[in-house]
XYZ file of C-alpha atoms in Angstrom:
373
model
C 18.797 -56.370 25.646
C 15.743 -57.772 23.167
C 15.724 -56.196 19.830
C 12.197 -56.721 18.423
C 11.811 -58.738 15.216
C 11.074 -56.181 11.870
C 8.989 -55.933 10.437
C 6.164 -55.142 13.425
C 4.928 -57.837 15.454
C 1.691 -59.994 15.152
C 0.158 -60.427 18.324
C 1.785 -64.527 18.477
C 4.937 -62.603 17.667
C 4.576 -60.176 20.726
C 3.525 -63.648 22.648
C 6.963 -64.786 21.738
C 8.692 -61.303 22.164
C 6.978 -61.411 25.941
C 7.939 -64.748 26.966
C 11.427 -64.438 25.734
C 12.401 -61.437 27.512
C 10.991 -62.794 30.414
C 13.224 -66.158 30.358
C 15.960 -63.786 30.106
C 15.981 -61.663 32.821
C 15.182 -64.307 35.173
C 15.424 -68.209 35.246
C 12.817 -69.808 33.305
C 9.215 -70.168 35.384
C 6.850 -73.056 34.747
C 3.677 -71.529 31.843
C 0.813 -73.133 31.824
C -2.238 -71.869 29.466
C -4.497 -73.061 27.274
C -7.101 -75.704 26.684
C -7.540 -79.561 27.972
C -4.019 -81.003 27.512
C -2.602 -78.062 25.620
C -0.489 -75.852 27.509
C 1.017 -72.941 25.480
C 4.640 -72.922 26.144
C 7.791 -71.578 25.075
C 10.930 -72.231 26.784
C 12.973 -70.422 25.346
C 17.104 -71.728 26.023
C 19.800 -69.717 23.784
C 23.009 -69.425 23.095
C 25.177 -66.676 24.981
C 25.147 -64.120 22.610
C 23.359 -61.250 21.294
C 20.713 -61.649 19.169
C 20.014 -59.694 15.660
C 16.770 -58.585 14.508
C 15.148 -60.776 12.147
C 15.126 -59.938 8.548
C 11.845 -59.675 7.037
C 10.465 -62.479 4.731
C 9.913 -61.718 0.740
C 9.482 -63.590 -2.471
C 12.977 -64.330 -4.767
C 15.231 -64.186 -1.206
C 17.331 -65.989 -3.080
C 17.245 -64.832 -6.859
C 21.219 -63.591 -6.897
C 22.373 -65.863 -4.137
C 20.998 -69.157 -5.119
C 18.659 -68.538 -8.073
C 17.972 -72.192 -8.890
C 17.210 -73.111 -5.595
C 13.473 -73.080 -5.805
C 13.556 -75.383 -9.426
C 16.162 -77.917 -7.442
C 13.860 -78.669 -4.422
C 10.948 -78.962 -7.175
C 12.697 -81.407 -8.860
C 14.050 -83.616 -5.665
C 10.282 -83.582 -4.637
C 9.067 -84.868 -7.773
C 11.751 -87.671 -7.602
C 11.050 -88.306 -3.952
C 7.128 -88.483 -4.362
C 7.446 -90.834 -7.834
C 9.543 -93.173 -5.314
C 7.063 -93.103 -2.744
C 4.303 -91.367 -3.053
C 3.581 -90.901 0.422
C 6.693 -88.649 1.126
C 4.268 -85.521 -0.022
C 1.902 -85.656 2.796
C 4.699 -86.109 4.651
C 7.016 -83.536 3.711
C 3.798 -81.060 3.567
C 3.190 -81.773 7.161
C 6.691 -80.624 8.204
C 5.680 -76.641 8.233
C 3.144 -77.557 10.539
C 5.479 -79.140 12.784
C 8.168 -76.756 12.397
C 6.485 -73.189 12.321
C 3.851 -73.891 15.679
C 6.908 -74.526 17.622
C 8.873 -71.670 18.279
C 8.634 -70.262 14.750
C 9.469 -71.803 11.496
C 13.306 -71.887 12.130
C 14.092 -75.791 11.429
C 14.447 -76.823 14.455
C 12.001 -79.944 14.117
C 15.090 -81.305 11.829
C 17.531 -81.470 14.238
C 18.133 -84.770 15.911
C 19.016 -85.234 19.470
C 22.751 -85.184 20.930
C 23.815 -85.669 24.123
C 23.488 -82.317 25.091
C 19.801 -81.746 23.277
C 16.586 -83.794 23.428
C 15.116 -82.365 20.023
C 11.652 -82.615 18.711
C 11.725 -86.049 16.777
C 10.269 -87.989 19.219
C 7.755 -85.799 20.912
C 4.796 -87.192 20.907
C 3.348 -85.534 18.395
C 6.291 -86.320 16.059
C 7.268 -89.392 17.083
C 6.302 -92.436 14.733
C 4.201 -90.066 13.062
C 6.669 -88.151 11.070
C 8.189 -89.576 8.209
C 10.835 -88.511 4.796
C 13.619 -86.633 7.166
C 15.985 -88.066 4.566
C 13.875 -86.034 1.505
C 15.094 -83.152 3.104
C 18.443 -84.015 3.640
C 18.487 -84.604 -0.588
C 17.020 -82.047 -1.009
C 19.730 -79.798 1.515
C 22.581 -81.856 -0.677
C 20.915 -81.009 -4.132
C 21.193 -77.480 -2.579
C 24.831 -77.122 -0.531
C 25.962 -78.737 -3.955
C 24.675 -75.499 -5.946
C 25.086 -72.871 -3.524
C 26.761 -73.704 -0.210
C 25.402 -72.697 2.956
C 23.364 -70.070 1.374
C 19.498 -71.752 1.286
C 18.464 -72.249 5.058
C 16.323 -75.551 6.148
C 14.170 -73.629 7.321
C 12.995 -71.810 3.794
C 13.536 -75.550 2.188
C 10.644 -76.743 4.905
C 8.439 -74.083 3.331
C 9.364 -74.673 -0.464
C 8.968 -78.157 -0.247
C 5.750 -78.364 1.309
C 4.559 -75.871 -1.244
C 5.872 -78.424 -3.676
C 4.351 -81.315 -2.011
C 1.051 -79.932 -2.409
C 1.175 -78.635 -6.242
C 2.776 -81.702 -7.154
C -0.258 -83.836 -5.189
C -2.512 -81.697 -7.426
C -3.071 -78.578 -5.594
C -2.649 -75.100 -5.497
C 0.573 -73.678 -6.013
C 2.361 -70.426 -4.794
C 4.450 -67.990 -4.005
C 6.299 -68.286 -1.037
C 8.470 -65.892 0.971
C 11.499 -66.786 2.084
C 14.626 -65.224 4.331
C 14.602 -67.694 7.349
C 17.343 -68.564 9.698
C 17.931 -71.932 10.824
C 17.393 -72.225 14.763
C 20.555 -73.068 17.035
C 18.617 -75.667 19.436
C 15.849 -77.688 19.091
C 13.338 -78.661 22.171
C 10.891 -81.759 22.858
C 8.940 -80.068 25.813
C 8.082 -77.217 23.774
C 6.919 -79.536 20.921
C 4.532 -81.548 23.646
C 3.153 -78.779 25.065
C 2.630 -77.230 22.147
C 1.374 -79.955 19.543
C -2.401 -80.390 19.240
C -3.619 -84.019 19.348
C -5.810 -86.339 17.567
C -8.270 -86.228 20.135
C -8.442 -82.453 20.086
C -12.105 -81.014 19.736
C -12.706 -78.172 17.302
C -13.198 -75.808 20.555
C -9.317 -76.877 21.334
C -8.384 -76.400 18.047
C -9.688 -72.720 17.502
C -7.840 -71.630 21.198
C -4.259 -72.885 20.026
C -4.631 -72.016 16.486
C -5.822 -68.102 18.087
C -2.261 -67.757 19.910
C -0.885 -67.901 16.625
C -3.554 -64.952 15.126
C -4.785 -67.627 12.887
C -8.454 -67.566 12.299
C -11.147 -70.270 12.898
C -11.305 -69.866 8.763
C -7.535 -71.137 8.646
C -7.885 -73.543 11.232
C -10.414 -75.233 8.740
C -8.927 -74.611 5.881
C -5.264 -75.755 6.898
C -6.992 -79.357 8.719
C -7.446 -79.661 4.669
C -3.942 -80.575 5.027
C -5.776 -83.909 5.478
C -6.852 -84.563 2.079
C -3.461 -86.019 1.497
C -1.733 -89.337 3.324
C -2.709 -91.253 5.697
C -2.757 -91.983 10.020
C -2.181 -94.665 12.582
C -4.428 -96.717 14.675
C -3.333 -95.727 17.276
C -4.983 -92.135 16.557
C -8.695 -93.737 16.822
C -8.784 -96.349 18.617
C -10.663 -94.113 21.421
C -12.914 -93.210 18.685
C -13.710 -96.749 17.668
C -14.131 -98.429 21.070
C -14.286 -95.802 24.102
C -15.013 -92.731 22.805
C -15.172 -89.773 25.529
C -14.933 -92.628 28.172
C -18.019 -94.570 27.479
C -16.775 -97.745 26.267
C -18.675 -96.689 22.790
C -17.532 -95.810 19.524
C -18.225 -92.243 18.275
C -21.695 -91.625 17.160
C -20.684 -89.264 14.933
C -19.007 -92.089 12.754
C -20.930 -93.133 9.296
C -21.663 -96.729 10.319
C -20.183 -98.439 7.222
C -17.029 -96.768 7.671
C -17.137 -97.675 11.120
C -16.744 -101.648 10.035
C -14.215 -100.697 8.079
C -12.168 -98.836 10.386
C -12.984 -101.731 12.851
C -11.498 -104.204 10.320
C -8.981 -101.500 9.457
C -8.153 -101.204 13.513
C -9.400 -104.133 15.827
C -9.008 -103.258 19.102
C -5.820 -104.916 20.594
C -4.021 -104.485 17.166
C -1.134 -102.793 15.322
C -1.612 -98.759 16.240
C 1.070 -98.010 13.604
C -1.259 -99.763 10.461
C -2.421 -96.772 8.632
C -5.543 -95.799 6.717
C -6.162 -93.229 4.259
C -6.931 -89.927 5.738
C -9.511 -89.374 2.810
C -11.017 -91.482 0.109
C -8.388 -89.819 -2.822
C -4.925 -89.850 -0.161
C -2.472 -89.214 -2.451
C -4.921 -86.326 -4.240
C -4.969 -82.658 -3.336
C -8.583 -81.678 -3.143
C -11.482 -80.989 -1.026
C -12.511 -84.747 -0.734
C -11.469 -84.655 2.786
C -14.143 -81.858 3.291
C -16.813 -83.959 1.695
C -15.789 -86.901 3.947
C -16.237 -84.834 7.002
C -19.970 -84.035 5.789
C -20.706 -88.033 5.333
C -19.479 -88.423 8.720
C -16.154 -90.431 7.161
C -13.482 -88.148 9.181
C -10.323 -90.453 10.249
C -9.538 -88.429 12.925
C -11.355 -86.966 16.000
C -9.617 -83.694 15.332
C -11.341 -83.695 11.821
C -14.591 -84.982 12.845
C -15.152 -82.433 14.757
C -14.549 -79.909 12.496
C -18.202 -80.591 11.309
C -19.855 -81.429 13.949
C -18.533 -78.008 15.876
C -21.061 -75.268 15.161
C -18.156 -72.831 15.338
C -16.428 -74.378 11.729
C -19.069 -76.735 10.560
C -19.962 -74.057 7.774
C -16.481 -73.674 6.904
C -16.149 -77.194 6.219
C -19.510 -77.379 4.534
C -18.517 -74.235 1.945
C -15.241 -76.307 0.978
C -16.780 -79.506 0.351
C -19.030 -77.796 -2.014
C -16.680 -75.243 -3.458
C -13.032 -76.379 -4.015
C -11.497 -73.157 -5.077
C -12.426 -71.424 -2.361
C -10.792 -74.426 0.006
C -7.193 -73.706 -2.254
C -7.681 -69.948 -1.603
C -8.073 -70.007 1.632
C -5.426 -72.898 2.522
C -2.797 -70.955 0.537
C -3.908 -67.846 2.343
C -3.394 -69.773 5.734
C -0.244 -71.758 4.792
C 1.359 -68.002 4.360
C 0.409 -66.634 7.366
C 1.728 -69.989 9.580
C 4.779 -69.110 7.306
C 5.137 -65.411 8.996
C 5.743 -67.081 12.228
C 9.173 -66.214 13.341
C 10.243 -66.034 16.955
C 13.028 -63.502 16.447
C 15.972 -65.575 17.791
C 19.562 -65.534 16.441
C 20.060 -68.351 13.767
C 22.331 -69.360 11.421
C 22.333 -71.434 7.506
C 23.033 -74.796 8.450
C 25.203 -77.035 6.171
C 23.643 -80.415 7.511
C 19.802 -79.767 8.927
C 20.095 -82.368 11.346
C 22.621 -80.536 13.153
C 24.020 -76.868 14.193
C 27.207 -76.132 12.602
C 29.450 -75.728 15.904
C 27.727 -78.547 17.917
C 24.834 -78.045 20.402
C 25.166 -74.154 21.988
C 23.295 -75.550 25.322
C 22.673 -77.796 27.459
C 19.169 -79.176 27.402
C 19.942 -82.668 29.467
C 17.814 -82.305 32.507
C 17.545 -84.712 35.344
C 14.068 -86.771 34.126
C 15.510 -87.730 31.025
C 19.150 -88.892 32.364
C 18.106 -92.257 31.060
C 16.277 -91.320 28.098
C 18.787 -93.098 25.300
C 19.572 -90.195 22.660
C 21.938 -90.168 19.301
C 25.470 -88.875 19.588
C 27.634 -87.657 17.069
């Protein structure tokens, strides 16, 4: 029997509640909704046991259990980010990842095993994410202070908090009381994962199933204003956009030649280029590039030239508290996203603590090579 999560569910948590009961009464079907390429889908695969309800999220979680535990990951941040100062936007990005698939619960940490294919190398994650090993100092740092206590999950959503007020932006209170997830999945991560050739219209039907606004869809693509992306995100944009064997109109010609020299086509897709003129700078930059028509990405391109979030984008450029208001407001509410299932503290957060509870090896990936312990 399902125990709903407490406290009472969101709409995207009834979603999950709904999809989960049905994938255990019965074996799982195929889902298919959503947009273009984006099928919503949650397959759901756990452990034989019962599941608890999930404890509701609050501020100081940890305040008698662990009470330095906020001031530790702080501190291995700032470290991390003064050795390579890229590790912010990439740690940042990590609640993303993590919390629109399946609920923040760690699971985009785990790496594969031979009973698993995780989410590292979906193909939204895959030579894209970056600075696994800042977490795993920063899970050290924290097993070394209080053992098993602080969950990967909650250090996902304290260090990208970090990230960003140590980048020069906002700061805030977080609420923590997460559970670590027992399996990990790369179809759910695919199917679920928006892409850089997303159009706003895409963007506001995913970001919807979560009951996030077309206000925090805007706001949160502000993620943007820190670190950088790959070639291989825009080279549609810069030679064949929509099929036409044309670059993007939409593209400020003079950063078009430099993206061209930046990305020739036939070139490196993993070189990078800055996703904003001030990358390693929290502010609303980004949202002032988007109004020049300087957007690295289709995804954020379109954010202005969508009717739908083009004022959004147009009151942030102009107004930069309002852009750290509303991204805080947003990163919070991505933060509520549980999916109810039983978890546990993990002592390493590339791994579950007994060893992979199921078996995710299905016959298309037989000869898919994965890690083993």
């Amino acid at each position: 029997m399902w125990l709903k999560p407490y406290p009472p569910l969101s709409p995207i948590h009834n979603t999950l509640y709904k999809v989960k009961k049905t994938h255990y009464n019965k074996p799982p079907p195929k889902i298919f909704s959503g947009q273009m390429l984006l099928p919503f889908v949650f397959l759901c695969l756990l452990p034989a046991a019962v599941p608890t309800t999930t404890p509701p999220l609050r501020p100081g979680y940890y305040a008698k259990t662990c009470p330095n535990a906020e001031l530790i990951i702080r501190n291995v941040m700032k470290k991390a980010m003064i050795r390579e100062p890229r590790s912010g936007a990439s740690v940042m990005r990590f609640q993303f990842h993590d919390c629109f698939v399946n609920g923040c619960d760690g699971s985009m940490l785990l790496d594969d095993t031979p009973t698993m294919l995780g989410e590292k190398l979906s193909l939204s994650n895959i030579d894209s994410l970056r600075s696994y090993e800042v977490v795993d100092e920063i899970k050290e740092a924290v097993e070394t202070a209080c053992p098993q206590t602080v969950s990967c999950a909650d250090i996902i959503v304290m260090a990208s908090r970090d990230a960003v007020a140590l980048s020069g932006g906002p700061d805030w209170e977080v609420k923590l009381g997460r559970e670590d997830s027992l399996t990990a999945s790369q179809q759910d991560a695919d199917d679920i994962m928006p892409s850089p050739r997303a159009n706003a219209s895409t963007l506001i039907d995913l970001f919807a199933k979560f009951d996030l606004s077309v206000k925090d869809l805007v706001a949160l693509s502000g993620s943007h204003s820190i670190g950088n992306g790959r070639c291989f995100s825009i080279v549609f944009r810069l030679y064949n956009q929509s099929g036409t064997g044309r670059p993007d109109p939409t593209i400020e010609p003079k950063f078009r030649q430099k993206l061209d020299k930046l990305c020739p086509l036939g070139g490196d897709g993993n070189v990078t280029g800055d996703l904003d003129f001030t990358p390693l700078l929290f502010d609303n930059q980004y949202f002032k590039d988007l109004v020049n028509g300087r957007g690295f990405l289709n995804s954020d391109e379109t954010l202005y030239t969508y009717w739908r979030t083009r004022e959004y984008v147009r009151m942030y450029s102009e107004d930069q508290e309002e852009f750290f208001r509303d991204f805080v407001e947003g990163m919070i509410k991505m933060g509520d996203l549980q999916s109810g299932r039983q978890g546990e503290i993990r002592r390493n957060c590339r791994v579950v603590n007994d060893g992979p509870p199921v078996d995710l090896v299905v016959e298309r990936f037989k000869d898919r090579k994965i890690l083993s312990y």
